[in-house]
Coordinates of C-alpha atoms and ligand atoms in Angstrom, one line a residue:
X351 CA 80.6 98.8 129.0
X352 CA 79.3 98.3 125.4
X353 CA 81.5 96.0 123.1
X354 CA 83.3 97.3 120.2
X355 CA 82.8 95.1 117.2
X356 CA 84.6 93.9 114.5
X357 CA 83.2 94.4 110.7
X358 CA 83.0 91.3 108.9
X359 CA 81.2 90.7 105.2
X360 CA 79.1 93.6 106.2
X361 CA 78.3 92.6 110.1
X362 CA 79.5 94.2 113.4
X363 CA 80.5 90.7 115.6
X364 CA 81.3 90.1 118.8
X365 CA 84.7 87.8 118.6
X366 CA 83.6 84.1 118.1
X367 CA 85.7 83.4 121.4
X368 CA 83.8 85.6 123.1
X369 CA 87.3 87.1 124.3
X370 CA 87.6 91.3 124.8
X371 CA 90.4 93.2 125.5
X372 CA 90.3 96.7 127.7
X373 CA 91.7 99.3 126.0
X374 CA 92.9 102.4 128.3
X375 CA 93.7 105.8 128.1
X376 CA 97.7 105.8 128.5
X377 CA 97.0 109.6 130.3
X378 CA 95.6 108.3 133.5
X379 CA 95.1 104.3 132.5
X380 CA 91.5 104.8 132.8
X381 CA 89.3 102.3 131.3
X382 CA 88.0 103.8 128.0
X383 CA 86.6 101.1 125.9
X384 CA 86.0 97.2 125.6
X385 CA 86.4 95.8 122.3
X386 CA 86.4 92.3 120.6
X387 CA 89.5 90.7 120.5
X388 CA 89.3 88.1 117.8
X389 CA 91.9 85.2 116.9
X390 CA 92.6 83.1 113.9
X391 CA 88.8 81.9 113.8
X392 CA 88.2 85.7 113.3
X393 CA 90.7 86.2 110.9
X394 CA 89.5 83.4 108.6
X395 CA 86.2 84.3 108.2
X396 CA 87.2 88.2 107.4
X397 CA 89.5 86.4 105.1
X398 CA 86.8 84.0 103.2
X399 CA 84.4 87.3 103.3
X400 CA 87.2 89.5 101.6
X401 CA 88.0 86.1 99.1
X402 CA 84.4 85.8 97.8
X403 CA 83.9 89.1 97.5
X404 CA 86.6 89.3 94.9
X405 CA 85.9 86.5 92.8
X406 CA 82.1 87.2 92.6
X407 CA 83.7 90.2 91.0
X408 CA 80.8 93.3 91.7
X409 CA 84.1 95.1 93.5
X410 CA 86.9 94.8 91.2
X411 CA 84.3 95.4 88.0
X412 CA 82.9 98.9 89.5
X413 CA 83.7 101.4 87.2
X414 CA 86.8 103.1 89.3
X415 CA 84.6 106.5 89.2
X416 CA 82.1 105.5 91.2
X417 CA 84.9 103.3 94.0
X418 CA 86.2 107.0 93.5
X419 CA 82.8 108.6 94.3
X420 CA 82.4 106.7 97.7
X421 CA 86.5 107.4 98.7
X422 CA 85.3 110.9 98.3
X423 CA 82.2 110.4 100.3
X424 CA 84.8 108.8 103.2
X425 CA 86.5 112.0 102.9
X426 CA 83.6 114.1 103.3
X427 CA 82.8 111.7 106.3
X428 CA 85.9 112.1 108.1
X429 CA 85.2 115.8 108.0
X430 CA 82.3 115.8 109.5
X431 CA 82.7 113.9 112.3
X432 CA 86.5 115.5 112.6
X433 CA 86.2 116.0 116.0
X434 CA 84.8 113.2 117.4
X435 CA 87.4 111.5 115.6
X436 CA 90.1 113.8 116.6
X437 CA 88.8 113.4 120.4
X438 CA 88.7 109.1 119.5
X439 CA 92.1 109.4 118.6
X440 CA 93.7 111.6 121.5
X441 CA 91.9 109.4 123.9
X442 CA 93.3 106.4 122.9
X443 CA 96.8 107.2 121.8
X444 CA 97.7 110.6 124.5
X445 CA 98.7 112.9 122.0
X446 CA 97.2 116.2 121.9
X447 CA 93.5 116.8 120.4
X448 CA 95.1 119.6 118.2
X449 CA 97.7 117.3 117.0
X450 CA 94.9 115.0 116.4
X451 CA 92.7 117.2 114.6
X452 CA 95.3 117.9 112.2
X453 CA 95.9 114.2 111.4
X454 CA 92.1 114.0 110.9
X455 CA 93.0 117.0 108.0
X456 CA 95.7 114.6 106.5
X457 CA 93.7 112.1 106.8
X458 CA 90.6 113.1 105.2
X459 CA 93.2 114.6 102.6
X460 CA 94.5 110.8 101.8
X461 CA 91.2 109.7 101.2
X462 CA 90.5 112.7 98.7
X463 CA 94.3 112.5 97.0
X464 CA 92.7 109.0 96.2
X465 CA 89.5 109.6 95.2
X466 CA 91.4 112.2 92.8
X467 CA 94.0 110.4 91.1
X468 CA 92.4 106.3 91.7
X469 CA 90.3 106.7 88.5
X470 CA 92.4 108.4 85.8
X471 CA 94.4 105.4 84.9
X472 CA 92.9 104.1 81.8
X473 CA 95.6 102.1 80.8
X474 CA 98.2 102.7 77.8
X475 CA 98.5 101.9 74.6
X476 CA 102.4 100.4 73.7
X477 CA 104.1 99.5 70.7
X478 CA 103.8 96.2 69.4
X479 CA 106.2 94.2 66.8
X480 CA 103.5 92.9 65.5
X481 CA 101.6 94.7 62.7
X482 CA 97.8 94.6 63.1
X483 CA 97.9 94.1 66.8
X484 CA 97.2 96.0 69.6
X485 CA 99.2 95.7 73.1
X486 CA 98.0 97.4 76.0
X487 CA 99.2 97.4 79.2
X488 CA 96.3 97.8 82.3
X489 CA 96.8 97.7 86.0
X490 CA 93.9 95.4 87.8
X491 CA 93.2 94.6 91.8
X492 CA 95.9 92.7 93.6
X493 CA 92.8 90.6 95.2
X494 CA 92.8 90.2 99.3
X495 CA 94.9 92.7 101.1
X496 CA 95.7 92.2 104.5
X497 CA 96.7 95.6 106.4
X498 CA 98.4 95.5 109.4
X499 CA 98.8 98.9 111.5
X500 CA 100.8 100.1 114.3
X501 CA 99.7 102.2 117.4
X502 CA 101.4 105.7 117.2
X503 CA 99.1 106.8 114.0
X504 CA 96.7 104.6 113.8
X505 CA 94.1 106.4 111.2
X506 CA 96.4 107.9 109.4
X507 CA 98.5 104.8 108.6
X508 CA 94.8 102.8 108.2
X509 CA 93.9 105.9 105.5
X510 CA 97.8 105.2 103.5
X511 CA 96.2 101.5 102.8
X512 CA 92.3 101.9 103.0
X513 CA 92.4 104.5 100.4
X514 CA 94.5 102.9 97.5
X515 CA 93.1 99.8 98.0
X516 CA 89.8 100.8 98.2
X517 CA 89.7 102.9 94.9
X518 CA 91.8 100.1 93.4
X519 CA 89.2 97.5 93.4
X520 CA 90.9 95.1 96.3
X521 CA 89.2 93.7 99.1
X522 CA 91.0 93.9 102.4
X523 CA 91.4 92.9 106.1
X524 CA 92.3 95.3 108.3
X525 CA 94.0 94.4 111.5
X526 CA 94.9 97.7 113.8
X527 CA 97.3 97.9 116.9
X528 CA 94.9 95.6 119.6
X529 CA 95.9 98.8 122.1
X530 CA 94.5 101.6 119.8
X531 CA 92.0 100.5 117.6
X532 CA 88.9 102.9 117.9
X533 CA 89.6 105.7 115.7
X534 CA 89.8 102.3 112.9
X535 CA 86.5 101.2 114.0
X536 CA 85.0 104.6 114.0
X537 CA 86.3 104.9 109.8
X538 CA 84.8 101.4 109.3
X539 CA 81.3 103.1 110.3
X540 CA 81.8 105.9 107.9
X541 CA 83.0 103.5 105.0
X542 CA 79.9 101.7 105.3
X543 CA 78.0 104.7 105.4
X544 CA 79.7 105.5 102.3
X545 CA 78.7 103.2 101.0
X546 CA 81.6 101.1 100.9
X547 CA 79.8 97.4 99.8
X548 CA 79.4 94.4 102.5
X549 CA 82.7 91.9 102.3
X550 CA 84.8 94.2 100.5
X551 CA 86.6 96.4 103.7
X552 CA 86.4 93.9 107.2
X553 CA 87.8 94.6 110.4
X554 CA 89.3 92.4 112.7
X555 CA 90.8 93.4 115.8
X556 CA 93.5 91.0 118.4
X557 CA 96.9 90.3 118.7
X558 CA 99.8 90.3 116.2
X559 CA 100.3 87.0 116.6
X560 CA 96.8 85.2 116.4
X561 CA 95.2 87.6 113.6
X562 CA 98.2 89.5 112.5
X563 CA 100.1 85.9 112.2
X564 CA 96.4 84.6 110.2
X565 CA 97.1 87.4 107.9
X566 CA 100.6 87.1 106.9
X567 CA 100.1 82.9 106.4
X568 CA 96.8 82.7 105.0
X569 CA 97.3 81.5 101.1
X570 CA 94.0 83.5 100.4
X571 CA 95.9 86.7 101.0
X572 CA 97.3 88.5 98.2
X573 CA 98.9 91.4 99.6
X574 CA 100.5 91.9 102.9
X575 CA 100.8 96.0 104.1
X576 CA 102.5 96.1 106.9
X577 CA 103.4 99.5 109.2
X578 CA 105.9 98.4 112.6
X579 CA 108.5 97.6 113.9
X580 CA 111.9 95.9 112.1
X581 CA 111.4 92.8 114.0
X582 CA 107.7 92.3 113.6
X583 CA 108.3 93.0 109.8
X584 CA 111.2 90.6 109.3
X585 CA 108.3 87.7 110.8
X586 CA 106.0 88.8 108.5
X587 CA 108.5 89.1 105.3
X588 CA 109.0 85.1 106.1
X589 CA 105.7 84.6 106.3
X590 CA 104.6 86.3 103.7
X591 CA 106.5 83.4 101.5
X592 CA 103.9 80.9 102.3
X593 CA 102.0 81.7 98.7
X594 CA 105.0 84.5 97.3
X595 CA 102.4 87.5 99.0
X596 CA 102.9 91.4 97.5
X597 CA 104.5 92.4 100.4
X598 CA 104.5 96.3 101.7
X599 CA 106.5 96.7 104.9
X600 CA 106.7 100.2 106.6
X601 CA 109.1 99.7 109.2
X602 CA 111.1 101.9 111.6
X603 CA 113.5 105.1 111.0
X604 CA 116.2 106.7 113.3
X605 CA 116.7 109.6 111.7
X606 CA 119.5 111.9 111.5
X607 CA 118.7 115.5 111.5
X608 CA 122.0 117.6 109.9
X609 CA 122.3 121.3 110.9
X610 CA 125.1 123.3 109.4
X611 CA 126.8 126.2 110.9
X612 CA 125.2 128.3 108.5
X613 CA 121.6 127.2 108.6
X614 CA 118.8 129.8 110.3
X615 CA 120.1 129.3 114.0
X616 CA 117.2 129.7 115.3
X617 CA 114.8 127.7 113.0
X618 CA 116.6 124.8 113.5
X619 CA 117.0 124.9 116.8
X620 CA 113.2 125.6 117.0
X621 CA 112.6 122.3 114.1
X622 CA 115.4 120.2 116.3
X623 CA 112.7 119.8 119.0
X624 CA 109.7 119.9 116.5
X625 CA 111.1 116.6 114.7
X626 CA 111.4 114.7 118.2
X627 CA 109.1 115.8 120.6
X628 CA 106.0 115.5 118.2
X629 CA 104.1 112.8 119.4
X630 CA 106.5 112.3 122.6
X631 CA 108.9 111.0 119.8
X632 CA 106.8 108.1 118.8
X633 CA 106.9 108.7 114.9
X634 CA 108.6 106.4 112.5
X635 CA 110.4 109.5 111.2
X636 CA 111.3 111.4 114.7
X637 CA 114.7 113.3 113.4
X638 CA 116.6 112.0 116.8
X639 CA 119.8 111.5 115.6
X640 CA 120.6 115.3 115.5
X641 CA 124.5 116.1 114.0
X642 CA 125.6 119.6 114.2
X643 CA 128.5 121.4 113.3
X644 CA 130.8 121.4 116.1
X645 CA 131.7 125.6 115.5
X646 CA 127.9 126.2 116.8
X647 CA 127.2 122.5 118.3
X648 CA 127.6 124.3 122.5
X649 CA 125.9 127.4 121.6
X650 CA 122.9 124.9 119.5
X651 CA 123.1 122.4 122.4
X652 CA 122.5 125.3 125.0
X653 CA 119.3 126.9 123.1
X654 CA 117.8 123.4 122.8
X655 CA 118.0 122.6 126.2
X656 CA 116.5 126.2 127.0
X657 CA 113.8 125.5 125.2
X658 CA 113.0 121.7 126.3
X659 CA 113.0 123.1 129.7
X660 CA 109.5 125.1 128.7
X661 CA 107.9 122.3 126.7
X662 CA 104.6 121.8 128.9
X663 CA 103.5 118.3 129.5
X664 CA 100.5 116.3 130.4
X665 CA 96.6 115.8 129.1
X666 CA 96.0 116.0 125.4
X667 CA 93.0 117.4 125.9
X668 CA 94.6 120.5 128.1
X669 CA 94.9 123.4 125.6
X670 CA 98.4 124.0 126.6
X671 CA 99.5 120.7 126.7
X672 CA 102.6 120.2 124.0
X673 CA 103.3 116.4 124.5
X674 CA 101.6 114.0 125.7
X675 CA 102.3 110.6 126.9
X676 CA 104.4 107.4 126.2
X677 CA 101.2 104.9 124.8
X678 CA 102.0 102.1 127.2
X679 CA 103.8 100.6 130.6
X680 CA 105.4 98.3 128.4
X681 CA 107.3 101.0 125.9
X682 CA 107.8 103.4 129.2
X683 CA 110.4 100.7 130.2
X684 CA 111.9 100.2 126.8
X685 CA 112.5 103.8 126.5
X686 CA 113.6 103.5 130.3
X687 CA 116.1 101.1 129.3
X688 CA 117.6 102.8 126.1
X689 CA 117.9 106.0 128.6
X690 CA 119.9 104.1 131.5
X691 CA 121.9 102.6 128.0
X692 CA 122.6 105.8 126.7
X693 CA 124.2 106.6 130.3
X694 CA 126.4 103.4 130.5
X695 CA 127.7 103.4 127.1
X696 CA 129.6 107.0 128.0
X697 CA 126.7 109.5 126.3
X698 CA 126.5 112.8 128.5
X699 CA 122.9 113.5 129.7
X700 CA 121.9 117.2 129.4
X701 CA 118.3 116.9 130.1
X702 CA 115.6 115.3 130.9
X703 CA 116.3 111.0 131.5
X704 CA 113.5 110.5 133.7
X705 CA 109.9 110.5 134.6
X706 CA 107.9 114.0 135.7
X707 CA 107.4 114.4 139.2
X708 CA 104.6 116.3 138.9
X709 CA 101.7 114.1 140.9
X710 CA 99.1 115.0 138.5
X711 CA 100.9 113.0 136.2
X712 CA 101.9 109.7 137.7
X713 CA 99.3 107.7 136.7
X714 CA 100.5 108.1 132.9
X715 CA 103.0 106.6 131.3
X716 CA 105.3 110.2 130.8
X717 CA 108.3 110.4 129.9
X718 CA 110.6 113.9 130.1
X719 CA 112.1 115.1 126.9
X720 CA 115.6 114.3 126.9
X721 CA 119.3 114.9 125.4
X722 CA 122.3 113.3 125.5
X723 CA 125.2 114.9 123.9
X724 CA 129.2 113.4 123.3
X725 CA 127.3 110.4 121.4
X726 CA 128.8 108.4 118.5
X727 CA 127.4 106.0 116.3
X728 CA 128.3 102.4 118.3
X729 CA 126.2 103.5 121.1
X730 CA 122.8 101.5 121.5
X731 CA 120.8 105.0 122.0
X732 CA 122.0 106.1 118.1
X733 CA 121.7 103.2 116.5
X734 CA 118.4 101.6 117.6
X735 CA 115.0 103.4 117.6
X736 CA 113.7 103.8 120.8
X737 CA 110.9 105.3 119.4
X738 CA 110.4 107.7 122.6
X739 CA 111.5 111.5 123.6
X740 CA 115.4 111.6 123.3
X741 CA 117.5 113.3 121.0
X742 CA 121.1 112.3 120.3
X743 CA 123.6 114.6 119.5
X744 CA 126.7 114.3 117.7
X745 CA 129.5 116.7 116.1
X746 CA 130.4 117.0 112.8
X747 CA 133.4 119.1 110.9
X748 CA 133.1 118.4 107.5
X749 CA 130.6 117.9 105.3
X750 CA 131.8 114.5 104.1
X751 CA 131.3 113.4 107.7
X752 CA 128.2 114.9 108.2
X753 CA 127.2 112.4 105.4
X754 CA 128.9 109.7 107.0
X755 CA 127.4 109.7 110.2
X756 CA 123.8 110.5 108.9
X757 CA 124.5 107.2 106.9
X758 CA 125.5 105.0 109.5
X759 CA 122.5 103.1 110.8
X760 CA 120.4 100.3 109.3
X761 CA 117.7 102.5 108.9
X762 CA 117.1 104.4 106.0
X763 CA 113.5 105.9 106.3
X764 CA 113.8 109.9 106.6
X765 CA 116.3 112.6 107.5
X766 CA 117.2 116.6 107.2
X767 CA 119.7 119.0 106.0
X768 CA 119.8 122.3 107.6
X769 CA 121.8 125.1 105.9
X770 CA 121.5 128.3 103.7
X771 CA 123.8 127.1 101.0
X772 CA 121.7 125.4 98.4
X773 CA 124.4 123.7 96.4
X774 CA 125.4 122.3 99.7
X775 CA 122.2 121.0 101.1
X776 CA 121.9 119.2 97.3
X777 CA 125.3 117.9 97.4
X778 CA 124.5 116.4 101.1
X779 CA 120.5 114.8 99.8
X780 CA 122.1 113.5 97.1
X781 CA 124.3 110.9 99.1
X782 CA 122.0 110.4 101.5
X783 CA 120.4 106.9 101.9
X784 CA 116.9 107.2 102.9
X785 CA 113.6 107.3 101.4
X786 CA 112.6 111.1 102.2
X787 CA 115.2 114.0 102.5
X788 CA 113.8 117.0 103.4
X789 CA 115.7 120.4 103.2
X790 CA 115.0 123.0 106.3
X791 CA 112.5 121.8 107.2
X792 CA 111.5 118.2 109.1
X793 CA 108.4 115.7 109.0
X794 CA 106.6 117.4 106.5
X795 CA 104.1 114.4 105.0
X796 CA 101.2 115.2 102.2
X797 CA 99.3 112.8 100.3
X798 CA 100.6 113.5 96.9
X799 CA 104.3 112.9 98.0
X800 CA 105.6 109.0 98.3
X801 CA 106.4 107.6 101.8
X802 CA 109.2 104.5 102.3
X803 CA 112.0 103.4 103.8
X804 CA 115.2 102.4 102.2
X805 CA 117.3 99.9 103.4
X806 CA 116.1 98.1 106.5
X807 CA 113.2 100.8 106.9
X808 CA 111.2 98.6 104.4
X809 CA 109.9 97.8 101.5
X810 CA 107.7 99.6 98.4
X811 CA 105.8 103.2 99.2
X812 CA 102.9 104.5 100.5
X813 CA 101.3 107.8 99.4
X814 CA 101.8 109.3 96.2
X815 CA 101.2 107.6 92.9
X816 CA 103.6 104.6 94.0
X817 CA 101.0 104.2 97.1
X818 CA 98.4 103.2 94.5
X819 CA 100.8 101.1 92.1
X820 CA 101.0 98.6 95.4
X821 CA 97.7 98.0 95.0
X822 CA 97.0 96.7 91.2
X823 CA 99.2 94.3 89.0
X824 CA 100.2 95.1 85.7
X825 CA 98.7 93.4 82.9
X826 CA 100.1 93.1 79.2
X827 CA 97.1 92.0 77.0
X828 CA 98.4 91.4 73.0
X829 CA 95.7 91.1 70.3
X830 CA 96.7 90.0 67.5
X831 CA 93.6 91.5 64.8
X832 CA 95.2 89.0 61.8
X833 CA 96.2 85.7 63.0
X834 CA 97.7 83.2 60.8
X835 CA 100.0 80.0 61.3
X836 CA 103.1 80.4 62.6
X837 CA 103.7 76.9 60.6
X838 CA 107.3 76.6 62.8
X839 CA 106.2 72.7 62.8
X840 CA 105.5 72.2 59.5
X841 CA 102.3 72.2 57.7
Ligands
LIG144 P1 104.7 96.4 116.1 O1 105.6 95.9 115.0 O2 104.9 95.9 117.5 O3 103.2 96.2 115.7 C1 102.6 96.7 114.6 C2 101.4 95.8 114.2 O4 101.9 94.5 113.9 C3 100.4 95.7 115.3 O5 99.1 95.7 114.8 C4 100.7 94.3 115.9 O6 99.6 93.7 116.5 C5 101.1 93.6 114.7 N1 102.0 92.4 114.9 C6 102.8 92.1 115.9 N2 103.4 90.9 115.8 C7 102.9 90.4 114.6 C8 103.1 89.2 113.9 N3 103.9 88.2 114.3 N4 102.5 89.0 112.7 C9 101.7 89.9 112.2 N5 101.4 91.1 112.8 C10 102.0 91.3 114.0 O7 104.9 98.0 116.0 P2 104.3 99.1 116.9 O8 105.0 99.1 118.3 O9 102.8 99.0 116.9 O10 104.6 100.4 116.2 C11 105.8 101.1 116.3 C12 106.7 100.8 115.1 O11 106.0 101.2 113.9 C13 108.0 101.6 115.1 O12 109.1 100.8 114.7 C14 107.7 102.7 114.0 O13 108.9 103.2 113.4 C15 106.9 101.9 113.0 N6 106.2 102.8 112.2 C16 106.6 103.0 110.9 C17 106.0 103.9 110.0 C18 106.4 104.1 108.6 O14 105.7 104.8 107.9 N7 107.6 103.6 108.2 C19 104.9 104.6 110.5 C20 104.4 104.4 111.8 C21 105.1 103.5 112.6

């Protein structure tokens, strides 16, 4: 099987260890791909590549209308080849081609929002206290970026850091999940095509802790922009303090989803299972902590269940396939765990809690969508994210402990307020501690709108206009147009 390469100061290279790793189709564990699987060596060199590309200066001096040009051009790239890239991505990760053909739309659409916005900042103009003087304040490259991405996403988290750091004038190593990096290899192809110049975007692909660990430590790295998990993100937030990086960290979510007795019963029952079962639930901002009003919480429970009962499993690339599966043996058995968890800590287990018996399906790592009612905030299965197709469900009388409960957790990335009373659903987003809110409606993302965590679900944005702002420093330049001695010393 032909090797995949890594992209480094302009080359496609086999691993300097000579290493590979087998990547495989989590649908049937079939052999898919080969592809370099670098180490520290690797990382290094991508790292030197990305350093002298930036202090030779061609990059970061490019008038930002023409970086903006060849963002565009990425765009129009990504279009093209949509559904190769959309096939790429299924393949790799299990979910559903249509699912992935509409994250090759969003992702096309990041690289465009980019291209749009990346070159109208010309700077401003501020007030100085000094009379014939001019202060200005301009926004420049951060220098090396190291981008880190997870596996659930893994184009459309590459395009939240490619994009703003390409159109910012930064040079960058990527590093994507080791188990689902072709759909990042395939982009690095169309950036060069672009026209994207040699040393500024490099690619090296391995493990988190031989080139992900090289990129968090190495004092030639500027920027760290990380997308993972808590744990992996505290490591790097340490590391990170080797040379005080620009840190980014996109970390994990468990979500609570509110529905009021009066909200569109059956919208939300229909969103409840949208905002989990995306994906197989493996999305940062998977609304599964769901808290309903206990006056409709049977009846809601009931049509939820109904409904998972039809959700039709197995190959992405079956037309009628809604979910796919879990991406790995390894998180099979986590979410495993969390399930037989759930069940020992007193949570009541409506549906769902096991693998499909379906034969067809037993060489994938599947997992049935499930629910577990009677929960409460100190189990396990509500607090932590188990990042896999179970929904929690807890009760709620007032809205003061609606707000309560959808505020207890570490986690402050995303969540949802279902109702038809409008002051209400303000009153609730207001109080509640997370970095998106949406009302009726769940997991809506768009380019122009900024993505983040609070509290333990990370650090700084992605998307939007704060997206870009993690990618330049701010400069304050005085110039003073009379100078004269100060004469504070004497004469
Ligand atoms: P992970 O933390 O295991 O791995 C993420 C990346 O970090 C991978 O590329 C991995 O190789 C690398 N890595 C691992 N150890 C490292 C180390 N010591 N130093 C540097 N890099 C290291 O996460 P995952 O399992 O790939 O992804 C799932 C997690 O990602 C979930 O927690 C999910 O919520 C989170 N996520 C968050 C967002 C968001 O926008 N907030 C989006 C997608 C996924």
């Amino acid at each position: 099987m032909k090797i995949i390469k890594m992209f480094i100061d302009g080359k496609w290279v086999d691993a300097t260890n000579a290493q590979t790793r087998t990547i495989i189709n989590p649908y049937n564990q079939e052999e898919i791909a080969t592809a370099a699987e670098g180490d520290q060596t690797d990382a290094k060199a991508a790292i030197a590549a990305a350093k002298q590309t930036f202090d030779q200066g061609d990059w970061p001096n490019t008038p930002a209308t023409e970086r903006a040009s060849i963002v565009r051009k990425i765009a129009e790239l990504i279009e093209r080849d949509k559904e190769e890239l959309a096939e790429l991505e299924s393949l790799d990760t299990g979910k559903t081609v249509d699912e992935s053909r509409w994250d090759m739309d969003d992702i096309a659409g990041v690289f465009r929002y980019y291209a749009e916005i990346g070159d109208k900042d010309g700077g401003e103009i501020i007030a100085s206290p000094v009379p014939n003087s001019i202060s200005k304040v301009v926004h420049e490259p951060v220098g090396v970026c190291g981008q880190i991405t997870p596996w659930n996403y893994p184009l459309l988290q590459a395009s939240w850091k490619l994009a703003p750091a390409l159109v910012t004038g930064n040079t960058l190593v990527m590093k994507p999940s080791e188990i689902t990096p072709l759909t990042t290899v395939k982009v690095f192809e169309l950036m060069e095509e672009a026209g994207v110049p040699a040393g500024v975007a490099n690619l090296v692909m391995g493990a988190g802790n031989t080139v992900g660990a090289e990129l968090s430590t190495n004092v030639d790295v500027d920027l760290i922009s990380f997308t993972g998990g808590i744990e992996t993100g505290k490591k790097i937030m340490q590391a990170a303090s080797v040379n005080v990086k620009k840190l980014a960290l996109e970390l994990g979510g468990k979500n609570p989803n509110v529905v009021f007795a009066d909200a569109d019963f059956e919208t939300a029952v229909d969103q409840a299972m949208n905002a989990v079962f995306f994906h197989a639930g493996q999305i940062c901002s998977a609304g599964t902590r769901l808290i309903v009003e206990e006056s409709i919480h049977d009846k809601f429970v009931e049509a939820l269940v109904e409904r998972v009962k039809n959700i039709k499993i197995g190959s992405g690339f079956n037309e009628d396939t809604q979910m796919g599966p879990l991406i790995s043996a390894e998180h099979l058995a986590k979410v495993e765990s969390y399930v037989e968890a759930g069940k020992k800590e007193g949570a009541k287990l409506c549906i769902g809690g096991k693998r499909p018996e379906d034969p067809a399906l037993q060489n994938g790592f599947f997992y049935l969508p499930t629910i577990f009612t009677d929960c409460t905030t100190d189990m396990s299965i509500v607090q932590d994210e188990a990042f896999g197709p179970i929904i929690t469900v807890e009760k709620f009388q007032t809205e003061e402990e609606a707000v309560k409960l959808a505020n207890d957790s570490i986690y402050g990335l995303a969540g949802g307020v279902w109702t038809n009373d409008i002051v209400k659903a303000e009153r609730c987003v207001a109080k509640m501690r997370m970095g998106t809110v949406w009302i009726n409606e769940f997991n809506l993302y768009f380019p122009h709108a900024p993505w983040g965590g609070f509290k333990q679900s990370g650090i700084g944005r992605e998307l939007g206009k704060p997206g870009l702002e993690e990618y330049t420093e701010t400069k304050h330049i005085m110039h003073n147009l009379n100078p004269e001695p100060i004469n504070w010393f004497g004469n």
